[in-house]
C-alpha atoms as an extended CHARMM CRD file, in Angstrom:
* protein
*
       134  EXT
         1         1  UNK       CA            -59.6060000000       16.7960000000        5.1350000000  PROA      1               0.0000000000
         2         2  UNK       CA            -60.7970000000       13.1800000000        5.1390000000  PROA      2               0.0000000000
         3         3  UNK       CA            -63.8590000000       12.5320000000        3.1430000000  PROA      3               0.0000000000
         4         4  UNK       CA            -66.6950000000       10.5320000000        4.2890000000  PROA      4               0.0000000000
         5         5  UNK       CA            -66.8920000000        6.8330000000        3.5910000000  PROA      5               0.0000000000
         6         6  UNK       CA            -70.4180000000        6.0180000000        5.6130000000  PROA      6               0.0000000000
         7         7  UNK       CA            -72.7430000000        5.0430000000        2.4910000000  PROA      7               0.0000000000
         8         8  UNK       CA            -76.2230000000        5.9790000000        4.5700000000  PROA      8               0.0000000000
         9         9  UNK       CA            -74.4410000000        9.0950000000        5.6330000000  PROA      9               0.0000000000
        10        10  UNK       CA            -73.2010000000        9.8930000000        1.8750000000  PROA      10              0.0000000000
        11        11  UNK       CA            -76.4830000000        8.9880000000        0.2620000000  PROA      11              0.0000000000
        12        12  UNK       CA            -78.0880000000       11.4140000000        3.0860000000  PROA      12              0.0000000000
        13        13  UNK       CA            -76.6360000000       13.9360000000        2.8910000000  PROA      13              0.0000000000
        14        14  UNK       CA            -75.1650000000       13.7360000000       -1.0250000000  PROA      14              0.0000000000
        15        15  UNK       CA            -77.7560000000       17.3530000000       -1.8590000000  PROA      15              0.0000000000
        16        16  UNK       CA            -77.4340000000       17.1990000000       -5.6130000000  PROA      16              0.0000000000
        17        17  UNK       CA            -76.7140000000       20.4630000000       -7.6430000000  PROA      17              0.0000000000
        18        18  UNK       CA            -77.4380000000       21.3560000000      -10.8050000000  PROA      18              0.0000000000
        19        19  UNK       CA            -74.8930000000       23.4130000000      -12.6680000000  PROA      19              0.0000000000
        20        20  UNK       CA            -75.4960000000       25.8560000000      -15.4130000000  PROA      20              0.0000000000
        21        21  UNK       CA            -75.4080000000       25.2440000000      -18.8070000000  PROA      21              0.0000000000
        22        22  UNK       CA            -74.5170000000       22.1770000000      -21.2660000000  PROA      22              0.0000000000
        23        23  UNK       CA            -71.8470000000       20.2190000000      -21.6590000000  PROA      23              0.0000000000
        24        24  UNK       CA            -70.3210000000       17.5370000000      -24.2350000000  PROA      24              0.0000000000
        25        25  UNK       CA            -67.6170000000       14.9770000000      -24.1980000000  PROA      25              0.0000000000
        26        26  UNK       CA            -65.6660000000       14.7930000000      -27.1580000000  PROA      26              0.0000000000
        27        27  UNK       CA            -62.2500000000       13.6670000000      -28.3310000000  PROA      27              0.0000000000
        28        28  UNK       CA            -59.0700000000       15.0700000000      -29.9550000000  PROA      28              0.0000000000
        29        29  UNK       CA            -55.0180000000       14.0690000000      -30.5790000000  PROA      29              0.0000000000
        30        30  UNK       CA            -53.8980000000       17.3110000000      -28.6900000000  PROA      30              0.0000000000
        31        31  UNK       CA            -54.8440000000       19.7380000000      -26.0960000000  PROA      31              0.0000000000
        32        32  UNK       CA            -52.8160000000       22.2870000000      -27.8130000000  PROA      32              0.0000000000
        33        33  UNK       CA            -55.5310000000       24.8120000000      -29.1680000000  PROA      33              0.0000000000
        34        34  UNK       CA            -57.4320000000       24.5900000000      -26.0880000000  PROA      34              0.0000000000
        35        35  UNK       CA            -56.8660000000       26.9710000000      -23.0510000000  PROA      35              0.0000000000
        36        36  UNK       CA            -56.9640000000       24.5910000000      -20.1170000000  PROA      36              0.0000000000
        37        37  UNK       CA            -59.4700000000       26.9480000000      -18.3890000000  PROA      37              0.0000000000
        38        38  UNK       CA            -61.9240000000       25.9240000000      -20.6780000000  PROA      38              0.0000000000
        39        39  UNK       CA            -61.5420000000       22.4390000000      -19.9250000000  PROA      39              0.0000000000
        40        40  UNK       CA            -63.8690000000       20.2860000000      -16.9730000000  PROA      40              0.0000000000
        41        41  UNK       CA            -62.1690000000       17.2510000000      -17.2780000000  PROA      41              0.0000000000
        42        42  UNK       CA            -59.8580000000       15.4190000000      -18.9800000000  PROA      42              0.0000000000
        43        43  UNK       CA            -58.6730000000       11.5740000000      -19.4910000000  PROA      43              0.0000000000
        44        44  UNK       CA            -56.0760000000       10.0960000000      -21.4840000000  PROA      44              0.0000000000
        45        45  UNK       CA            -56.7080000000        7.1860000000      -23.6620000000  PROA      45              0.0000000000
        46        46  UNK       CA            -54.7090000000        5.1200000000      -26.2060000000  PROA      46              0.0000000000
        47        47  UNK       CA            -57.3920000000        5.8860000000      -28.6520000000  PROA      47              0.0000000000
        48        48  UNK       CA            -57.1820000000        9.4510000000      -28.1530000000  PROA      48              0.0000000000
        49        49  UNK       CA            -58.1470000000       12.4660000000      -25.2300000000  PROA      49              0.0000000000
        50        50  UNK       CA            -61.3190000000       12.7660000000      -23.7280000000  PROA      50              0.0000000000
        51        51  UNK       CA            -62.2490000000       16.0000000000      -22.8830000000  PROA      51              0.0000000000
        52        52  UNK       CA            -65.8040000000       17.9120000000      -21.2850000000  PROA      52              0.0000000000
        53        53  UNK       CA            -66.0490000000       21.3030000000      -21.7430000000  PROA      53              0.0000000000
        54        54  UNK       CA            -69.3050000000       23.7890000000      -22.4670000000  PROA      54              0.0000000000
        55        55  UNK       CA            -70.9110000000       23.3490000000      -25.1770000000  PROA      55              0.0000000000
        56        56  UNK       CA            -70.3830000000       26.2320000000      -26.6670000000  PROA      56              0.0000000000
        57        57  UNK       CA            -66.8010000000       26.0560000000      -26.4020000000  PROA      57              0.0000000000
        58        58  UNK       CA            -66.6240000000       23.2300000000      -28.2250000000  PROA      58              0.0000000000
        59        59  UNK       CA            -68.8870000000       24.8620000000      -30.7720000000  PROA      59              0.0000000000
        60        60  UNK       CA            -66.6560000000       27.4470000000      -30.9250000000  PROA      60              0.0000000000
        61        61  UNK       CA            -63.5830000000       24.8510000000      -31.5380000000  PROA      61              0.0000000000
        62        62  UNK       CA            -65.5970000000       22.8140000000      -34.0690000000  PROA      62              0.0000000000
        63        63  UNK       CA            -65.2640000000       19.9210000000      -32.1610000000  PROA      63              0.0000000000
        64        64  UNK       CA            -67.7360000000       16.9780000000      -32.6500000000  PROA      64              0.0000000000
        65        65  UNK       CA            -70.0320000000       15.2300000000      -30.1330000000  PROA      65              0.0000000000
        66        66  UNK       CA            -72.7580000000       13.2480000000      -29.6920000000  PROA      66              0.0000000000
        67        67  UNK       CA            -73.7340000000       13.5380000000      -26.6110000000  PROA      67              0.0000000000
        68        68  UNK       CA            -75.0750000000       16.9390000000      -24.1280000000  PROA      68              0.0000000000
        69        69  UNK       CA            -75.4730000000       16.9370000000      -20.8180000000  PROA      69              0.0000000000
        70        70  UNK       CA            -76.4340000000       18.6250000000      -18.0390000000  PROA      70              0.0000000000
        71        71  UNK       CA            -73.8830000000       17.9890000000      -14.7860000000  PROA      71              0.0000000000
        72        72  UNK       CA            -74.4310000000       17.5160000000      -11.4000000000  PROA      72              0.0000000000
        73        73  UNK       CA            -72.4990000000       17.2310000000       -8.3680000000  PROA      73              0.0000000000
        74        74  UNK       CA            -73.2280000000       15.6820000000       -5.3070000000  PROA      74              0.0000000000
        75        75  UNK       CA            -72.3240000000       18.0750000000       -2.9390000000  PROA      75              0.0000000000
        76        76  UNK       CA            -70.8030000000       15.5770000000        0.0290000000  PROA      76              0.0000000000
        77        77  UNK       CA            -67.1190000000       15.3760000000        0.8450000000  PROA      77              0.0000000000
        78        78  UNK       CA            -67.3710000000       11.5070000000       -0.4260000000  PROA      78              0.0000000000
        79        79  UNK       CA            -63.7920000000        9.6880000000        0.0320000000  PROA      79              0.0000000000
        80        80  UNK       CA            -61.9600000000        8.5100000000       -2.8970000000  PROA      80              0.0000000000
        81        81  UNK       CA            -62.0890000000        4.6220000000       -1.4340000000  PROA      81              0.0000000000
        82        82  UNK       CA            -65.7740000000        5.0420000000        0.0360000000  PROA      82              0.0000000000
        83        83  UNK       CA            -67.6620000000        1.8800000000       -1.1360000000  PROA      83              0.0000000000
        84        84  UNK       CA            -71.3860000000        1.7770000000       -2.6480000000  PROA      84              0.0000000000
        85        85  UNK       CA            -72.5020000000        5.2250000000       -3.2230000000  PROA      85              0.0000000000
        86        86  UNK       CA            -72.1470000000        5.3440000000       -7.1310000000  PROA      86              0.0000000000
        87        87  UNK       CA            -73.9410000000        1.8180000000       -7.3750000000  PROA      87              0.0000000000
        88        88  UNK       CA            -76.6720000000        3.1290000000       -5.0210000000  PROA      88              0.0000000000
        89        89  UNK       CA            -77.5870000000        5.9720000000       -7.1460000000  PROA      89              0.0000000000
        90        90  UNK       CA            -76.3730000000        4.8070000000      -10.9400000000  PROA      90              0.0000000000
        91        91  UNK       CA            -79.3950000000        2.0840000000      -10.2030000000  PROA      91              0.0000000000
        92        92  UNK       CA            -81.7530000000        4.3190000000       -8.7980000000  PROA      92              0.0000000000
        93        93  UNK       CA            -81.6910000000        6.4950000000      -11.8420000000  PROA      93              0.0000000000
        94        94  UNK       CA            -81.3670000000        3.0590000000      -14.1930000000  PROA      94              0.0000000000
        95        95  UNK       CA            -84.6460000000        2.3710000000      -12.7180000000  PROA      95              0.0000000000
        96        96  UNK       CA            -85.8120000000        5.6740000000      -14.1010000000  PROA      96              0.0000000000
        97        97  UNK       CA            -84.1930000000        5.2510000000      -17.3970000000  PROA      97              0.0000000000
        98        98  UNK       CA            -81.3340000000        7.2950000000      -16.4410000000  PROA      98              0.0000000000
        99        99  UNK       CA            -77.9980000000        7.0710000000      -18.1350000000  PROA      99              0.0000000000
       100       100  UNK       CA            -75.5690000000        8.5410000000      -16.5610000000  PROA      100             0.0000000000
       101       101  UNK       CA            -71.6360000000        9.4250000000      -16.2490000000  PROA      101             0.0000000000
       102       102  UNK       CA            -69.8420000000        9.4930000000      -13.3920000000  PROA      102             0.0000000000
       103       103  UNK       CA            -66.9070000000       11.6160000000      -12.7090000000  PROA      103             0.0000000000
       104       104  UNK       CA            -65.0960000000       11.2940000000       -8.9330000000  PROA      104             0.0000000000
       105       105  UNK       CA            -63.1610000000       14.3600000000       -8.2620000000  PROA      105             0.0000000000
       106       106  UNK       CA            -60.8830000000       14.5880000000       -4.9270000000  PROA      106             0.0000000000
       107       107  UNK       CA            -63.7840000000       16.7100000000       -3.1120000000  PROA      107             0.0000000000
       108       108  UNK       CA            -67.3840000000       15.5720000000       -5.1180000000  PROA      108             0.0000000000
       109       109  UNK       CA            -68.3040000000       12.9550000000       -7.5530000000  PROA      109             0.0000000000
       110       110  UNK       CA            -70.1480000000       14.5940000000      -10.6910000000  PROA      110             0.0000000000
       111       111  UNK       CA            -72.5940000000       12.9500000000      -12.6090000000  PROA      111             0.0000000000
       112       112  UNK       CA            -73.4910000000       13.7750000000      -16.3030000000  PROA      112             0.0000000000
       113       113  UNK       CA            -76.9710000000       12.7430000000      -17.9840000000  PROA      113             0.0000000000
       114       114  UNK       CA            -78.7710000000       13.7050000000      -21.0270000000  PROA      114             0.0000000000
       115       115  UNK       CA            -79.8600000000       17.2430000000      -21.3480000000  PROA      115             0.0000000000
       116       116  UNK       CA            -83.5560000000       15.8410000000      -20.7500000000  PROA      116             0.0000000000
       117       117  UNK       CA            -82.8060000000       14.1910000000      -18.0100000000  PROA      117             0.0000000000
       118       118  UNK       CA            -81.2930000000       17.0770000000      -15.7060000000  PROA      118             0.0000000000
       119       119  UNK       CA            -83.8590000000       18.2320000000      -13.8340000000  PROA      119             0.0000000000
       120       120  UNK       CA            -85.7900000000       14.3390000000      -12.9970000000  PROA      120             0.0000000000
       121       121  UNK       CA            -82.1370000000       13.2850000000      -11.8060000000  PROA      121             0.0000000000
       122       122  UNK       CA            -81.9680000000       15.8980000000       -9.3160000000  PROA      122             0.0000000000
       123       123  UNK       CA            -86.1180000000       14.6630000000       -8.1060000000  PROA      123             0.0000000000
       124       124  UNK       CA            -84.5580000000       11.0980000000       -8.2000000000  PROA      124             0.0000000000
       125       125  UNK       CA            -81.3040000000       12.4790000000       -6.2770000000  PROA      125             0.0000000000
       126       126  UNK       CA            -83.0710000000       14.0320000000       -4.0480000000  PROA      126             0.0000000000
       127       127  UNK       CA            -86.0450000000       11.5470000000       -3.2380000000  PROA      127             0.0000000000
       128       128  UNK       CA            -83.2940000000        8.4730000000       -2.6870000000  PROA      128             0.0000000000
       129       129  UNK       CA            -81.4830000000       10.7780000000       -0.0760000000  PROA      129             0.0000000000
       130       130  UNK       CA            -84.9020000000       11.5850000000        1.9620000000  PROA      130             0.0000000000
       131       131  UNK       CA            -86.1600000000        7.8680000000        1.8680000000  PROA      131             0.0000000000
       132       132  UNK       CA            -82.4080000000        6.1110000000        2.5640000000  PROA      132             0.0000000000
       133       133  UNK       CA            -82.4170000000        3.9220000000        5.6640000000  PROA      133             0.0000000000
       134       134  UNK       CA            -79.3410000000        1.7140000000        4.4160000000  PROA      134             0.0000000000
């Protein structure tokens, strides 16, 4: 299944979800004490492995963070090559003072903001897809 690459169409249709809970990025050497259920996403780097998992989980592993987040996924097929739609809505919420993290998966792109910022990035989400003329 192809994903869509139309930017009006994926900022139209991109319905933003909410998902559950809180979740941290943190970093360790190894993988090895951690079941990879319990892992959302990982990335190798030379300085070590980034990892996002619950929060509690990595409570539970007494692993440091600094930063919780609620996550969202845009819930649009978006193609891996489509061109625009993370610019589109990473300045849309900068204009709300937004940070945010974005993860592309094969099916959704995820994004990750502060804990306090979760429920006004689904208002912005939303209000950029209803008002989008390209």
């Amino acid at each position: 299944m192809t994903g869509e690459k139309n930017l009006t169409s994926l900022i139209q249709k991109m319905t933003p979800e909410l998902q559950l809970g809180e979740y941290v990025f943190t970093t360790v050497k190894t993988t090895d004490q951690i079941e990879r259920k319990d892992i959302i996403c990982e990335f190798r780097e030379q300085e070590g492995i980034t990892l996002i998992l619950r929060r509690e989980k990595a409570d539970n592993l007494n692993l440091k963070y600094e930063f919780i987040a609620s996550w969202i996924t845009l819930k649009i097929h978006s193609s891996l090559d489509a061109i625009g739609l993370t610019a589109i809505f990473s300045s849309e919420l900068a204009k709300h003072e937004i940070s945010c993290n974005v993860i592309a998966g094969y099916y959704h792109d995820h994004i990750f903001v502060n804990t306090k910022d979760g429920e006004k990035t689904i208002e912005v989400l939303k209000n950029l897809s209803q008002h989008y003329i390209g």
